[in-house]
Amino acid sequence: MSFPLTSLTPTRIGSTSQRALRSIAHTTPACQTLPFYFHNTKGGPGSGSDRHDGKILRMLMFGKPGAGKGTLSSRLVKKYGILSLSTGDLLRQHIAEKTTVGRQAEEIVAQGALVPDDIMLQVVTSKLDALRNKHWILDGFPRTLPQGKLLDTHLQAQNTPLTLVVNLDVADEIILSRISDRWVHLPSGRVYNMSYNRPKVDGFDDETGEPLTKRPDDDPEIFSRRLRQFYESTSPLLSYYASRSKFTRMVSLKGETSDEIWPKLEAVIQSSFPNLRERAPTRNRHSLSDPFMIGEERWSSKVRTSNSV
């Protein structure tokens, strides 16, 4: 498994869209990340601490590239007490902290090789094992059937099995149209779509006025390769989880946009995990001296008024 960091450069979407789409074999498809530290086993704020193990959300979300996994995961994390764990972030954290597995991974990455499944499993489970009674969504692992079986075996042995697998079922044609119309603001990560979320001025960011760009992988030919890889690697993984519905609930949510899929996803979450609490609304914090400052301002106002009379 590798985690390439790609830059955003302008890309032209041309008539190759249809050729790319025809090249895809149509088969039935089977955040904000919260900060953490490996030496801190306490969950972050609002991460949930329910003790009823069957009601703990341990979730994987699958979907074709561009299906909206990041958007929907971010919505869940923002609204509910859920931790979002990025496999890439976990790997980089291990390497930065010079853990045993981090040093092993660093040597492999330095040689330009892919990190083996067993090492990636250690990277992921070192964090998951410390979140026994926390709700979480794991992003980026597993991506293949062997990885899925390894993760399943470990979680079952820890008596912390996956409790939900979600597949976002968005048609190939819809995704291709979506990425063709997508533009991004590189510094902030703001995303625009010329079909349903246009910028105020075409080609420029609403807040800064800076130029928008295309993602390198928002190209029909690149998309076709990524989609073909999804069918080859992820479809068997989804079939595996479907066959294990006795142990882990799996749902497939169909829709054309994230806004269309969101209420369906939220309904699944609310019905399956009633103990999952919404995050408390953020309130403005005031200094203990605020009442005195307010009183002083009122007194000063009265003095100014009396002096002006």
PDB file of C-alpha atoms in Angstrom:
ATOM      1  CA  MET A   1       0.000   0.000   0.000  1.00  0.00           C
ATOM      2  CA  SER A   2       1.314   3.426  -0.860  1.00  0.00           C
ATOM      3  CA  PHE A   3       0.098   6.897  -0.027  1.00  0.00           C
ATOM      4  CA  PRO A   4       1.250   9.218  -2.825  1.00  0.00           C
ATOM      5  CA  LEU A   5       1.023  12.962  -2.295  1.00  0.00           C
ATOM      6  CA  THR A   6      -0.078  14.533  -5.565  1.00  0.00           C
ATOM      7  CA  SER A   7      -0.074  18.203  -6.419  1.00  0.00           C
ATOM      8  CA  LEU A   8      -2.942  19.990  -8.103  1.00  0.00           C
ATOM      9  CA  THR A   9      -2.334  21.236 -11.627  1.00  0.00           C
ATOM     10  CA  PRO A  10      -4.711  22.443 -14.317  1.00  0.00           C
ATOM     11  CA  THR A  11      -6.135  19.608 -16.405  1.00  0.00           C
ATOM     12  CA  ARG A  12      -8.296  19.910 -19.487  1.00  0.00           C
ATOM     13  CA  ILE A  13     -11.376  17.734 -19.741  1.00  0.00           C
ATOM     14  CA  GLY A  14     -12.053  16.892 -23.348  1.00  0.00           C
ATOM     15  CA  SER A  15     -13.975  14.450 -25.454  1.00  0.00           C
ATOM     16  CA  THR A  16     -11.929  11.607 -23.982  1.00  0.00           C
ATOM     17  CA  SER A  17     -14.655  11.309 -21.333  1.00  0.00           C
ATOM     18  CA  GLN A  18     -16.741   8.998 -23.429  1.00  0.00           C
ATOM     19  CA  ARG A  19     -13.760   6.870 -24.463  1.00  0.00           C
ATOM     20  CA  ALA A  20     -12.717   6.540 -20.835  1.00  0.00           C
ATOM     21  CA  LEU A  21     -16.209   5.578 -19.804  1.00  0.00           C
ATOM     22  CA  ARG A  22     -16.528   2.967 -22.540  1.00  0.00           C
ATOM     23  CA  SER A  23     -13.220   1.443 -21.451  1.00  0.00           C
ATOM     24  CA  ILE A  24     -14.623   0.659 -18.037  1.00  0.00           C
ATOM     25  CA  ALA A  25     -16.095  -2.777 -17.471  1.00  0.00           C
ATOM     26  CA  HIS A  26     -19.498  -2.124 -15.915  1.00  0.00           C
ATOM     27  CA  THR A  27     -19.973  -4.643 -13.175  1.00  0.00           C
ATOM     28  CA  THR A  28     -22.206  -4.443 -10.153  1.00  0.00           C
ATOM     29  CA  PRO A  29     -20.258  -2.659  -7.422  1.00  0.00           C
ATOM     30  CA  ALA A  30     -20.238  -4.711  -4.527  1.00  0.00           C
ATOM     31  CA  CYS A  31     -11.754  14.506   7.461  1.00  0.00           C
ATOM     32  CA  GLN A  32     -11.622  16.092   8.829  1.00  0.00           C
ATOM     33  CA  THR A  33      -9.333  13.744  10.705  1.00  0.00           C
ATOM     34  CA  LEU A  34      -9.128  14.478  14.411  1.00  0.00           C
ATOM     35  CA  PRO A  35      -5.681  14.970  15.934  1.00  0.00           C
ATOM     36  CA  PHE A  36      -4.227  12.163  17.998  1.00  0.00           C
ATOM     37  CA  TYR A  37      -0.985  10.890  19.453  1.00  0.00           C
ATOM     38  CA  PHE A  38       0.023   7.289  19.787  1.00  0.00           C
ATOM     39  CA  HIS A  39       1.077   7.674  23.388  1.00  0.00           C
ATOM     40  CA  ASN A  40      -2.310   9.098  24.351  1.00  0.00           C
ATOM     41  CA  THR A  41      -4.965   6.397  24.589  1.00  0.00           C
ATOM     42  CA  LYS A  42      -7.725   8.756  25.622  1.00  0.00           C
ATOM     43  CA  GLY A  43     -10.267   9.610  22.958  1.00  0.00           C
ATOM     44  CA  GLY A  44     -10.739  13.167  21.782  1.00  0.00           C
ATOM     45  CA  PRO A  45     -13.630  15.343  22.803  1.00  0.00           C
ATOM     46  CA  GLY A  46     -16.998  13.964  21.882  1.00  0.00           C
ATOM     47  CA  SER A  47     -15.529  10.655  20.803  1.00  0.00           C
ATOM     48  CA  GLY A  48     -18.110   8.631  22.722  1.00  0.00           C
ATOM     49  CA  SER A  49     -17.544   6.277  25.644  1.00  0.00           C
ATOM     50  CA  ASP A  50     -20.471   3.887  25.446  1.00  0.00           C
ATOM     51  CA  ARG A  51     -19.847   0.609  27.200  1.00  0.00           C
ATOM     52  CA  HIS A  52     -22.351  -1.491  25.273  1.00  0.00           C
ATOM     53  CA  ASP A  53     -19.948  -3.083  22.810  1.00  0.00           C
ATOM     54  CA  GLY A  54     -22.615  -4.051  20.294  1.00  0.00           C
ATOM     55  CA  LYS A  55     -23.567  -0.402  19.964  1.00  0.00           C
ATOM     56  CA  ILE A  56     -20.079   0.887  19.230  1.00  0.00           C
ATOM     57  CA  LEU A  57     -19.620   2.165  15.686  1.00  0.00           C
ATOM     58  CA  ARG A  58     -16.583   0.576  14.024  1.00  0.00           C
ATOM     59  CA  MET A  59     -17.053   1.480  10.421  1.00  0.00           C
ATOM     60  CA  LEU A  60     -15.561   1.126   6.966  1.00  0.00           C
ATOM     61  CA  MET A  61     -16.844   3.137   4.015  1.00  0.00           C
ATOM     62  CA  PHE A  62     -16.246   2.072   0.427  1.00  0.00           C
ATOM     63  CA  GLY A  63     -17.059   3.724  -2.854  1.00  0.00           C
ATOM     64  CA  LYS A  64     -15.653   4.423  -6.266  1.00  0.00           C
ATOM     65  CA  PRO A  65     -13.232   7.329  -6.600  1.00  0.00           C
ATOM     66  CA  GLY A  66     -15.289  10.498  -6.512  1.00  0.00           C
ATOM     67  CA  ALA A  67     -18.327   8.843  -4.884  1.00  0.00           C
ATOM     68  CA  GLY A  68     -18.222  11.186  -1.878  1.00  0.00           C
ATOM     69  CA  LYS A  69     -16.554   9.127   0.866  1.00  0.00           C
ATOM     70  CA  GLY A  70     -14.602  12.081   2.220  1.00  0.00           C
ATOM     71  CA  THR A  71     -17.594  14.419   2.208  1.00  0.00           C
ATOM     72  CA  LEU A  72     -19.911  11.985   3.982  1.00  0.00           C
ATOM     73  CA  SER A  73     -17.285  10.900   6.525  1.00  0.00           C
ATOM     74  CA  SER A  74     -16.629  14.550   7.363  1.00  0.00           C
ATOM     75  CA  ARG A  75     -20.336  15.151   7.919  1.00  0.00           C
ATOM     76  CA  LEU A  76     -20.560  12.212  10.303  1.00  0.00           C
ATOM     77  CA  VAL A  77     -17.500  13.329  12.268  1.00  0.00           C
ATOM     78  CA  LYS A  78     -18.726  16.923  12.437  1.00  0.00           C
ATOM     79  CA  LYS A  79     -22.194  15.991  13.719  1.00  0.00           C
ATOM     80  CA  TYR A  80     -21.516  12.931  15.876  1.00  0.00           C
ATOM     81  CA  GLY A  81     -18.943  11.801  18.417  1.00  0.00           C
ATOM     82  CA  ILE A  82     -16.908   9.782  15.946  1.00  0.00           C
ATOM     83  CA  LEU A  83     -13.173   9.600  15.353  1.00  0.00           C
ATOM     84  CA  SER A  84     -11.994   9.570  11.741  1.00  0.00           C
ATOM     85  CA  LEU A  85      -8.751   7.646  11.322  1.00  0.00           C
ATOM     86  CA  SER A  86      -6.646   8.062   8.191  1.00  0.00           C
ATOM     87  CA  THR A  87      -4.291   5.181   7.431  1.00  0.00           C
ATOM     88  CA  GLY A  88      -1.857   7.571   5.749  1.00  0.00           C
ATOM     89  CA  ASP A  89      -1.788   9.808   8.826  1.00  0.00           C
ATOM     90  CA  LEU A  90      -1.255   6.798  11.079  1.00  0.00           C
ATOM     91  CA  LEU A  91       1.694   5.618   8.995  1.00  0.00           C
ATOM     92  CA  ARG A  92       3.302   9.064   8.945  1.00  0.00           C
ATOM     93  CA  GLN A  93       2.794   9.398  12.702  1.00  0.00           C
ATOM     94  CA  HIS A  94       4.530   6.071  13.359  1.00  0.00           C
ATOM     95  CA  ILE A  95       7.452   7.115  11.175  1.00  0.00           C
ATOM     96  CA  ALA A  96       7.688  10.526  12.873  1.00  0.00           C
ATOM     97  CA  GLU A  97       7.615   8.979  16.356  1.00  0.00           C
ATOM     98  CA  LYS A  98      10.242   6.374  15.404  1.00  0.00           C
ATOM     99  CA  THR A  99       8.199   3.459  16.705  1.00  0.00           C
ATOM    100  CA  THR A 100       9.395  -0.060  15.928  1.00  0.00           C
ATOM    101  CA  VAL A 101       6.882  -0.516  13.133  1.00  0.00           C
ATOM    102  CA  GLY A 102       7.521   3.061  12.022  1.00  0.00           C
ATOM    103  CA  ARG A 103      11.223   2.386  11.526  1.00  0.00           C
ATOM    104  CA  GLN A 104      10.429  -0.760   9.561  1.00  0.00           C
ATOM    105  CA  ALA A 105       7.996   1.119   7.336  1.00  0.00           C
ATOM    106  CA  GLU A 106      10.422   4.002   6.833  1.00  0.00           C
ATOM    107  CA  GLU A 107      13.127   1.677   5.505  1.00  0.00           C
ATOM    108  CA  ILE A 108      10.679   0.124   3.061  1.00  0.00           C
ATOM    109  CA  VAL A 109       9.316   3.474   1.877  1.00  0.00           C
ATOM    110  CA  ALA A 110      12.842   4.818   1.432  1.00  0.00           C
ATOM    111  CA  GLN A 111      13.519   1.959  -0.990  1.00  0.00           C
ATOM    112  CA  GLY A 112      10.480   2.896  -3.036  1.00  0.00           C
ATOM    113  CA  ALA A 113       8.632  -0.317  -2.147  1.00  0.00           C
ATOM    114  CA  LEU A 114       5.064  -0.795  -0.933  1.00  0.00           C
ATOM    115  CA  VAL A 115       4.545  -1.355   2.769  1.00  0.00           C
ATOM    116  CA  PRO A 116       3.545  -5.032   3.294  1.00  0.00           C
ATOM    117  CA  ASP A 117       0.078  -5.875   4.569  1.00  0.00           C
ATOM    118  CA  ASP A 118       1.282  -7.221   7.909  1.00  0.00           C
ATOM    119  CA  ILE A 119       3.130  -3.989   8.720  1.00  0.00           C
ATOM    120  CA  MET A 120       0.157  -1.877   7.665  1.00  0.00           C
ATOM    121  CA  LEU A 121      -2.016  -4.012   9.923  1.00  0.00           C
ATOM    122  CA  GLN A 122       0.264  -3.184  12.869  1.00  0.00           C
ATOM    123  CA  VAL A 123       0.124   0.515  11.974  1.00  0.00           C
ATOM    124  CA  VAL A 124      -3.670   0.502  11.954  1.00  0.00           C
ATOM    125  CA  THR A 125      -4.387  -1.776  14.895  1.00  0.00           C
ATOM    126  CA  SER A 126      -1.924  -0.001  17.200  1.00  0.00           C
ATOM    127  CA  LYS A 127      -4.445   2.831  17.191  1.00  0.00           C
ATOM    128  CA  LEU A 128      -7.679   0.820  16.983  1.00  0.00           C
ATOM    129  CA  ASP A 129      -6.741  -1.316  19.983  1.00  0.00           C
ATOM    130  CA  ALA A 130      -6.575   1.847  22.100  1.00  0.00           C
ATOM    131  CA  LEU A 131     -10.081   2.885  21.008  1.00  0.00           C
ATOM    132  CA  ARG A 132     -11.972  -0.098  22.332  1.00  0.00           C
ATOM    133  CA  ASN A 133     -15.045   1.847  23.487  1.00  0.00           C
ATOM    134  CA  LYS A 134     -14.841   4.682  20.985  1.00  0.00           C
ATOM    135  CA  HIS A 135     -16.783   5.184  17.767  1.00  0.00           C
ATOM    136  CA  TRP A 136     -14.560   5.318  14.686  1.00  0.00           C
ATOM    137  CA  ILE A 137     -14.416   5.327  10.893  1.00  0.00           C
ATOM    138  CA  LEU A 138     -11.291   3.904   9.280  1.00  0.00           C
ATOM    139  CA  ASP A 139     -10.163   5.359   5.956  1.00  0.00           C
ATOM    140  CA  GLY A 140      -7.644   3.817   3.554  1.00  0.00           C
ATOM    141  CA  PHE A 141      -7.493   0.283   4.953  1.00  0.00           C
ATOM    142  CA  PRO A 142      -8.375  -2.366   3.958  1.00  0.00           C
ATOM    143  CA  ARG A 143      -8.194  -1.967   0.194  1.00  0.00           C
ATOM    144  CA  THR A 144      -7.823  -5.605  -0.816  1.00  0.00           C
ATOM    145  CA  LEU A 145      -9.387  -8.896   0.223  1.00  0.00           C
ATOM    146  CA  PRO A 146      -6.238 -10.178   2.018  1.00  0.00           C
ATOM    147  CA  GLN A 147      -6.064  -6.913   4.001  1.00  0.00           C
ATOM    148  CA  GLY A 148      -9.731  -7.227   4.881  1.00  0.00           C
ATOM    149  CA  LYS A 149      -9.278 -10.744   6.216  1.00  0.00           C
ATOM    150  CA  LEU A 150      -6.233  -9.708   8.253  1.00  0.00           C
ATOM    151  CA  LEU A 151      -8.116  -6.811   9.837  1.00  0.00           C
ATOM    152  CA  ASP A 152     -11.184  -8.943  10.510  1.00  0.00           C
ATOM    153  CA  THR A 153      -9.138 -11.650  12.206  1.00  0.00           C
ATOM    154  CA  HIS A 154      -7.394  -9.148  14.464  1.00  0.00           C
ATOM    155  CA  LEU A 155     -10.555  -7.289  15.461  1.00  0.00           C
ATOM    156  CA  GLN A 156     -12.399 -10.530  16.168  1.00  0.00           C
ATOM    157  CA  ALA A 157      -9.530 -11.702  18.381  1.00  0.00           C
ATOM    158  CA  GLN A 158      -9.754  -8.410  20.305  1.00  0.00           C
ATOM    159  CA  ASN A 159     -13.530  -8.829  20.615  1.00  0.00           C
ATOM    160  CA  THR A 160     -13.945  -5.491  18.834  1.00  0.00           C
ATOM    161  CA  PRO A 161     -15.373  -6.557  15.447  1.00  0.00           C
ATOM    162  CA  LEU A 162     -16.458  -4.236  12.696  1.00  0.00           C
ATOM    163  CA  THR A 163     -20.073  -3.229  13.205  1.00  0.00           C
ATOM    164  CA  LEU A 164     -20.857  -1.451   9.923  1.00  0.00           C
ATOM    165  CA  VAL A 165     -19.638  -1.530   6.336  1.00  0.00           C
ATOM    166  CA  VAL A 166     -21.106   1.051   3.947  1.00  0.00           C
ATOM    167  CA  ASN A 167     -20.815   0.986   0.169  1.00  0.00           C
ATOM    168  CA  LEU A 168     -21.649   4.174  -1.740  1.00  0.00           C
ATOM    169  CA  ASP A 169     -23.293   3.050  -4.958  1.00  0.00           C
ATOM    170  CA  VAL A 170     -22.935   5.908  -7.448  1.00  0.00           C
ATOM    171  CA  ALA A 171     -23.158   5.221 -11.192  1.00  0.00           C
ATOM    172  CA  ASP A 172     -19.963   5.532 -13.240  1.00  0.00           C
ATOM    173  CA  GLU A 173     -21.544   8.126 -15.542  1.00  0.00           C
ATOM    174  CA  ILE A 174     -22.496  10.351 -12.610  1.00  0.00           C
ATOM    175  CA  ILE A 175     -18.992  10.301 -11.136  1.00  0.00           C
ATOM    176  CA  LEU A 176     -17.361  11.012 -14.485  1.00  0.00           C
ATOM    177  CA  SER A 177     -19.638  13.999 -14.984  1.00  0.00           C
ATOM    178  CA  ARG A 178     -18.900  15.164 -11.443  1.00  0.00           C
ATOM    179  CA  ILE A 179     -15.130  15.107 -11.745  1.00  0.00           C
ATOM    180  CA  SER A 180     -15.265  16.780 -15.166  1.00  0.00           C
ATOM    181  CA  ASP A 181     -17.071  19.725 -13.567  1.00  0.00           C
ATOM    182  CA  ARG A 182     -14.959  19.849 -10.385  1.00  0.00           C
ATOM    183  CA  TRP A 183     -12.548  22.681  -9.587  1.00  0.00           C
ATOM    184  CA  VAL A 184     -10.606  23.213  -6.377  1.00  0.00           C
ATOM    185  CA  HIS A 185      -8.877  25.999  -4.474  1.00  0.00           C
ATOM    186  CA  LEU A 186      -5.487  24.532  -3.640  1.00  0.00           C
ATOM    187  CA  PRO A 187      -4.553  26.461  -0.454  1.00  0.00           C
ATOM    188  CA  SER A 188      -7.875  25.925   1.347  1.00  0.00           C
ATOM    189  CA  GLY A 189      -9.142  22.709  -0.249  1.00  0.00           C
ATOM    190  CA  ARG A 190     -12.489  24.312  -1.150  1.00  0.00           C
ATOM    191  CA  VAL A 191     -14.234  22.366  -3.902  1.00  0.00           C
ATOM    192  CA  TYR A 192     -16.578  23.790  -6.533  1.00  0.00           C
ATOM    193  CA  ASN A 193     -18.701  22.064  -9.143  1.00  0.00           C
ATOM    194  CA  MET A 194     -19.835  23.852 -12.282  1.00  0.00           C
ATOM    195  CA  SER A 195     -23.124  21.908 -12.280  1.00  0.00           C
ATOM    196  CA  TYR A 196     -24.448  22.535  -8.777  1.00  0.00           C
ATOM    197  CA  ASN A 197     -21.904  24.533  -6.711  1.00  0.00           C
ATOM    198  CA  ARG A 198     -20.447  27.138  -9.039  1.00  0.00           C
ATOM    199  CA  PRO A 199     -18.054  29.810  -7.772  1.00  0.00           C
ATOM    200  CA  LYS A 200     -19.370  33.372  -7.817  1.00  0.00           C
ATOM    201  CA  VAL A 201     -16.877  34.129 -10.586  1.00  0.00           C
ATOM    202  CA  ASP A 202     -16.004  31.214 -12.849  1.00  0.00           C
ATOM    203  CA  GLY A 203     -12.429  30.075 -12.312  1.00  0.00           C
ATOM    204  CA  PHE A 204     -11.832  31.946  -9.045  1.00  0.00           C
ATOM    205  CA  ASP A 205     -12.244  31.166  -5.344  1.00  0.00           C
ATOM    206  CA  ASP A 206     -15.174  32.912  -3.623  1.00  0.00           C
ATOM    207  CA  GLU A 207     -13.238  33.969  -0.510  1.00  0.00           C
ATOM    208  CA  THR A 208      -9.774  34.845  -1.794  1.00  0.00           C
ATOM    209  CA  GLY A 209     -10.318  35.527  -5.481  1.00  0.00           C
ATOM    210  CA  GLU A 210      -7.388  33.235  -6.269  1.00  0.00           C
ATOM    211  CA  PRO A 211      -7.471  30.983  -9.365  1.00  0.00           C
ATOM    212  CA  LEU A 212      -9.053  27.545  -9.155  1.00  0.00           C
ATOM    213  CA  THR A 213      -7.312  24.447 -10.513  1.00  0.00           C
ATOM    214  CA  LYS A 214      -8.089  20.871 -11.528  1.00  0.00           C
ATOM    215  CA  ARG A 215      -6.878  17.838  -9.609  1.00  0.00           C
ATOM    216  CA  PRO A 216      -4.425  15.720 -11.598  1.00  0.00           C
ATOM    217  CA  ASP A 217      -6.626  12.661 -11.161  1.00  0.00           C
ATOM    218  CA  ASP A 218      -9.748  14.530 -12.331  1.00  0.00           C
ATOM    219  CA  ASP A 219      -8.982  13.339 -15.836  1.00  0.00           C
ATOM    220  CA  PRO A 220     -11.139  10.794 -17.686  1.00  0.00           C
ATOM    221  CA  GLU A 221      -8.242   8.509 -18.593  1.00  0.00           C
ATOM    222  CA  ILE A 222      -6.841   8.525 -15.057  1.00  0.00           C
ATOM    223  CA  PHE A 223     -10.338   8.073 -13.669  1.00  0.00           C
ATOM    224  CA  SER A 224     -10.896   5.011 -15.849  1.00  0.00           C
ATOM    225  CA  ARG A 225      -7.733   3.404 -14.473  1.00  0.00           C
ATOM    226  CA  ARG A 226      -8.702   4.150 -10.884  1.00  0.00           C
ATOM    227  CA  LEU A 227     -12.202   2.828 -11.467  1.00  0.00           C
ATOM    228  CA  ARG A 228     -10.883  -0.345 -13.036  1.00  0.00           C
ATOM    229  CA  GLN A 229      -8.631  -0.806 -10.012  1.00  0.00           C
ATOM    230  CA  PHE A 230     -11.646  -0.349  -7.742  1.00  0.00           C
ATOM    231  CA  TYR A 231     -13.530  -3.149  -9.487  1.00  0.00           C
ATOM    232  CA  GLU A 232     -10.505  -5.446  -9.390  1.00  0.00           C
ATOM    233  CA  SER A 233      -9.542  -4.934  -5.733  1.00  0.00           C
ATOM    234  CA  THR A 234     -12.553  -3.611  -3.857  1.00  0.00           C
ATOM    235  CA  SER A 235     -15.383  -5.630  -5.383  1.00  0.00           C
ATOM    236  CA  PRO A 236     -14.024  -8.923  -3.955  1.00  0.00           C
ATOM    237  CA  LEU A 237     -13.656  -7.182  -0.592  1.00  0.00           C
ATOM    238  CA  LEU A 238     -17.294  -6.064  -0.662  1.00  0.00           C
ATOM    239  CA  SER A 239     -18.403  -9.569  -1.588  1.00  0.00           C
ATOM    240  CA  TYR A 240     -16.464 -10.860   1.404  1.00  0.00           C
ATOM    241  CA  TYR A 241     -18.226  -8.505   3.821  1.00  0.00           C
ATOM    242  CA  ALA A 242     -21.593  -9.284   2.237  1.00  0.00           C
ATOM    243  CA  SER A 243     -20.977 -12.970   2.975  1.00  0.00           C
ATOM    244  CA  ARG A 244     -20.291 -12.103   6.615  1.00  0.00           C
ATOM    245  CA  SER A 245     -23.487 -10.146   7.225  1.00  0.00           C
ATOM    246  CA  LYS A 246     -24.141 -12.378  10.241  1.00  0.00           C
ATOM    247  CA  PHE A 247     -21.177 -10.723  11.982  1.00  0.00           C
ATOM    248  CA  THR A 248     -21.030  -7.252  10.414  1.00  0.00           C
ATOM    249  CA  ARG A 249     -23.905  -5.228   9.007  1.00  0.00           C
ATOM    250  CA  MET A 250     -23.337  -4.135   5.423  1.00  0.00           C
ATOM    251  CA  VAL A 251     -25.468  -1.615   3.553  1.00  0.00           C
ATOM    252  CA  SER A 252     -25.296  -0.241   0.027  1.00  0.00           C
ATOM    253  CA  LEU A 253     -26.553   3.322  -0.392  1.00  0.00           C
ATOM    254  CA  LYS A 254     -27.523   4.467  -3.859  1.00  0.00           C
ATOM    255  CA  GLY A 255     -27.656   8.076  -4.990  1.00  0.00           C
ATOM    256  CA  GLU A 256     -26.246  10.662  -7.368  1.00  0.00           C
ATOM    257  CA  THR A 257     -24.956  13.227  -4.871  1.00  0.00           C
ATOM    258  CA  SER A 258     -23.691  13.314  -1.304  1.00  0.00           C
ATOM    259  CA  ASP A 259     -26.733  15.388  -0.337  1.00  0.00           C
ATOM    260  CA  GLU A 260     -28.978  12.619  -1.644  1.00  0.00           C
ATOM    261  CA  ILE A 261     -27.076   9.862   0.151  1.00  0.00           C
ATOM    262  CA  TRP A 262     -26.570  11.719   3.457  1.00  0.00           C
ATOM    263  CA  PRO A 263     -30.084  11.224   4.929  1.00  0.00           C
ATOM    264  CA  LYS A 264     -29.929   7.520   4.076  1.00  0.00           C
ATOM    265  CA  LEU A 265     -26.549   7.170   5.763  1.00  0.00           C
ATOM    266  CA  GLU A 266     -27.672   9.103   8.814  1.00  0.00           C
ATOM    267  CA  ALA A 267     -30.788   6.936   9.128  1.00  0.00           C
ATOM    268  CA  VAL A 268     -28.618   3.811   9.157  1.00  0.00           C
ATOM    269  CA  ILE A 269     -26.335   5.295  11.808  1.00  0.00           C
ATOM    270  CA  GLN A 270     -29.186   6.457  14.051  1.00  0.00           C
ATOM    271  CA  SER A 271     -31.105   3.185  13.871  1.00  0.00           C
ATOM    272  CA  SER A 272     -28.086   0.953  14.400  1.00  0.00           C
ATOM    273  CA  PHE A 273     -26.250   2.984  17.059  1.00  0.00           C
ATOM    274  CA  PRO A 274     -28.785   4.747  19.298  1.00  0.00           C
ATOM    275  CA  ASN A 275     -26.106   5.463  21.917  1.00  0.00           C
ATOM    276  CA  LEU A 276     -24.113   7.556  19.453  1.00  0.00           C
ATOM    277  CA  ARG A 277     -24.443  11.137  20.617  1.00  0.00           C
ATOM    278  CA  GLU A 278     -24.337  14.338  18.629  1.00  0.00           C
ATOM    279  CA  ARG A 279     -21.516  16.727  19.378  1.00  0.00           C
ATOM    280  CA  ALA A 280     -22.342  19.608  21.678  1.00  0.00           C
ATOM    281  CA  PRO A 281     -22.648  22.902  19.776  1.00  0.00           C
ATOM    282  CA  THR A 282     -19.582  25.104  19.993  1.00  0.00           C
ATOM    283  CA  ARG A 283     -20.134  28.060  22.272  1.00  0.00           C
ATOM    284  CA  ASN A 284     -18.158  31.257  22.533  1.00  0.00           C
ATOM    285  CA  ARG A 285     -15.962  31.204  25.585  1.00  0.00           C
ATOM    286  CA  HIS A 286     -15.809  34.299  27.797  1.00  0.00           C
ATOM    287  CA  SER A 287     -13.184  35.389  30.258  1.00  0.00           C
ATOM    288  CA  LEU A 288     -14.004  35.385  33.960  1.00  0.00           C
ATOM    289  CA  SER A 289     -13.370  39.139  33.897  1.00  0.00           C
ATOM    290  CA  ASP A 290     -16.067  39.760  31.266  1.00  0.00           C
ATOM    291  CA  PRO A 291     -18.817  40.736  33.775  1.00  0.00           C
ATOM    292  CA  PHE A 292     -16.471  43.294  35.332  1.00  0.00           C
ATOM    293  CA  MET A 293     -15.484  44.647  31.914  1.00  0.00           C
ATOM    294  CA  ILE A 294     -19.147  44.986  30.943  1.00  0.00           C
ATOM    295  CA  GLY A 295     -19.900  46.776  34.211  1.00  0.00           C
ATOM    296  CA  GLU A 296     -16.954  49.101  33.709  1.00  0.00           C
ATOM    297  CA  GLU A 297     -18.091  49.922  30.168  1.00  0.00           C
ATOM    298  CA  ARG A 298     -21.594  50.756  31.426  1.00  0.00           C
ATOM    299  CA  TRP A 299     -20.158  52.952  34.215  1.00  0.00           C
ATOM    300  CA  SER A 300     -17.881  54.757  31.752  1.00  0.00           C
ATOM    301  CA  SER A 301     -20.850  55.348  29.464  1.00  0.00           C
ATOM    302  CA  LYS A 302     -22.831  56.914  32.301  1.00  0.00           C
ATOM    303  CA  VAL A 303     -19.901  59.188  33.205  1.00  0.00           C
ATOM    304  CA  ARG A 304     -19.564  60.356  29.581  1.00  0.00           C
ATOM    305  CA  THR A 305     -23.286  61.040  29.430  1.00  0.00           C
ATOM    306  CA  SER A 306     -23.310  63.065  32.674  1.00  0.00           C
ATOM    307  CA  ASN A 307     -20.291  65.085  31.621  1.00  0.00           C
ATOM    308  CA  SER A 308     -21.897  65.986  28.337  1.00  0.00           C
ATOM    309  CA  VAL A 309     -25.007  67.355  30.051  1.00  0.00           C
TER     310      VAL A 309
END
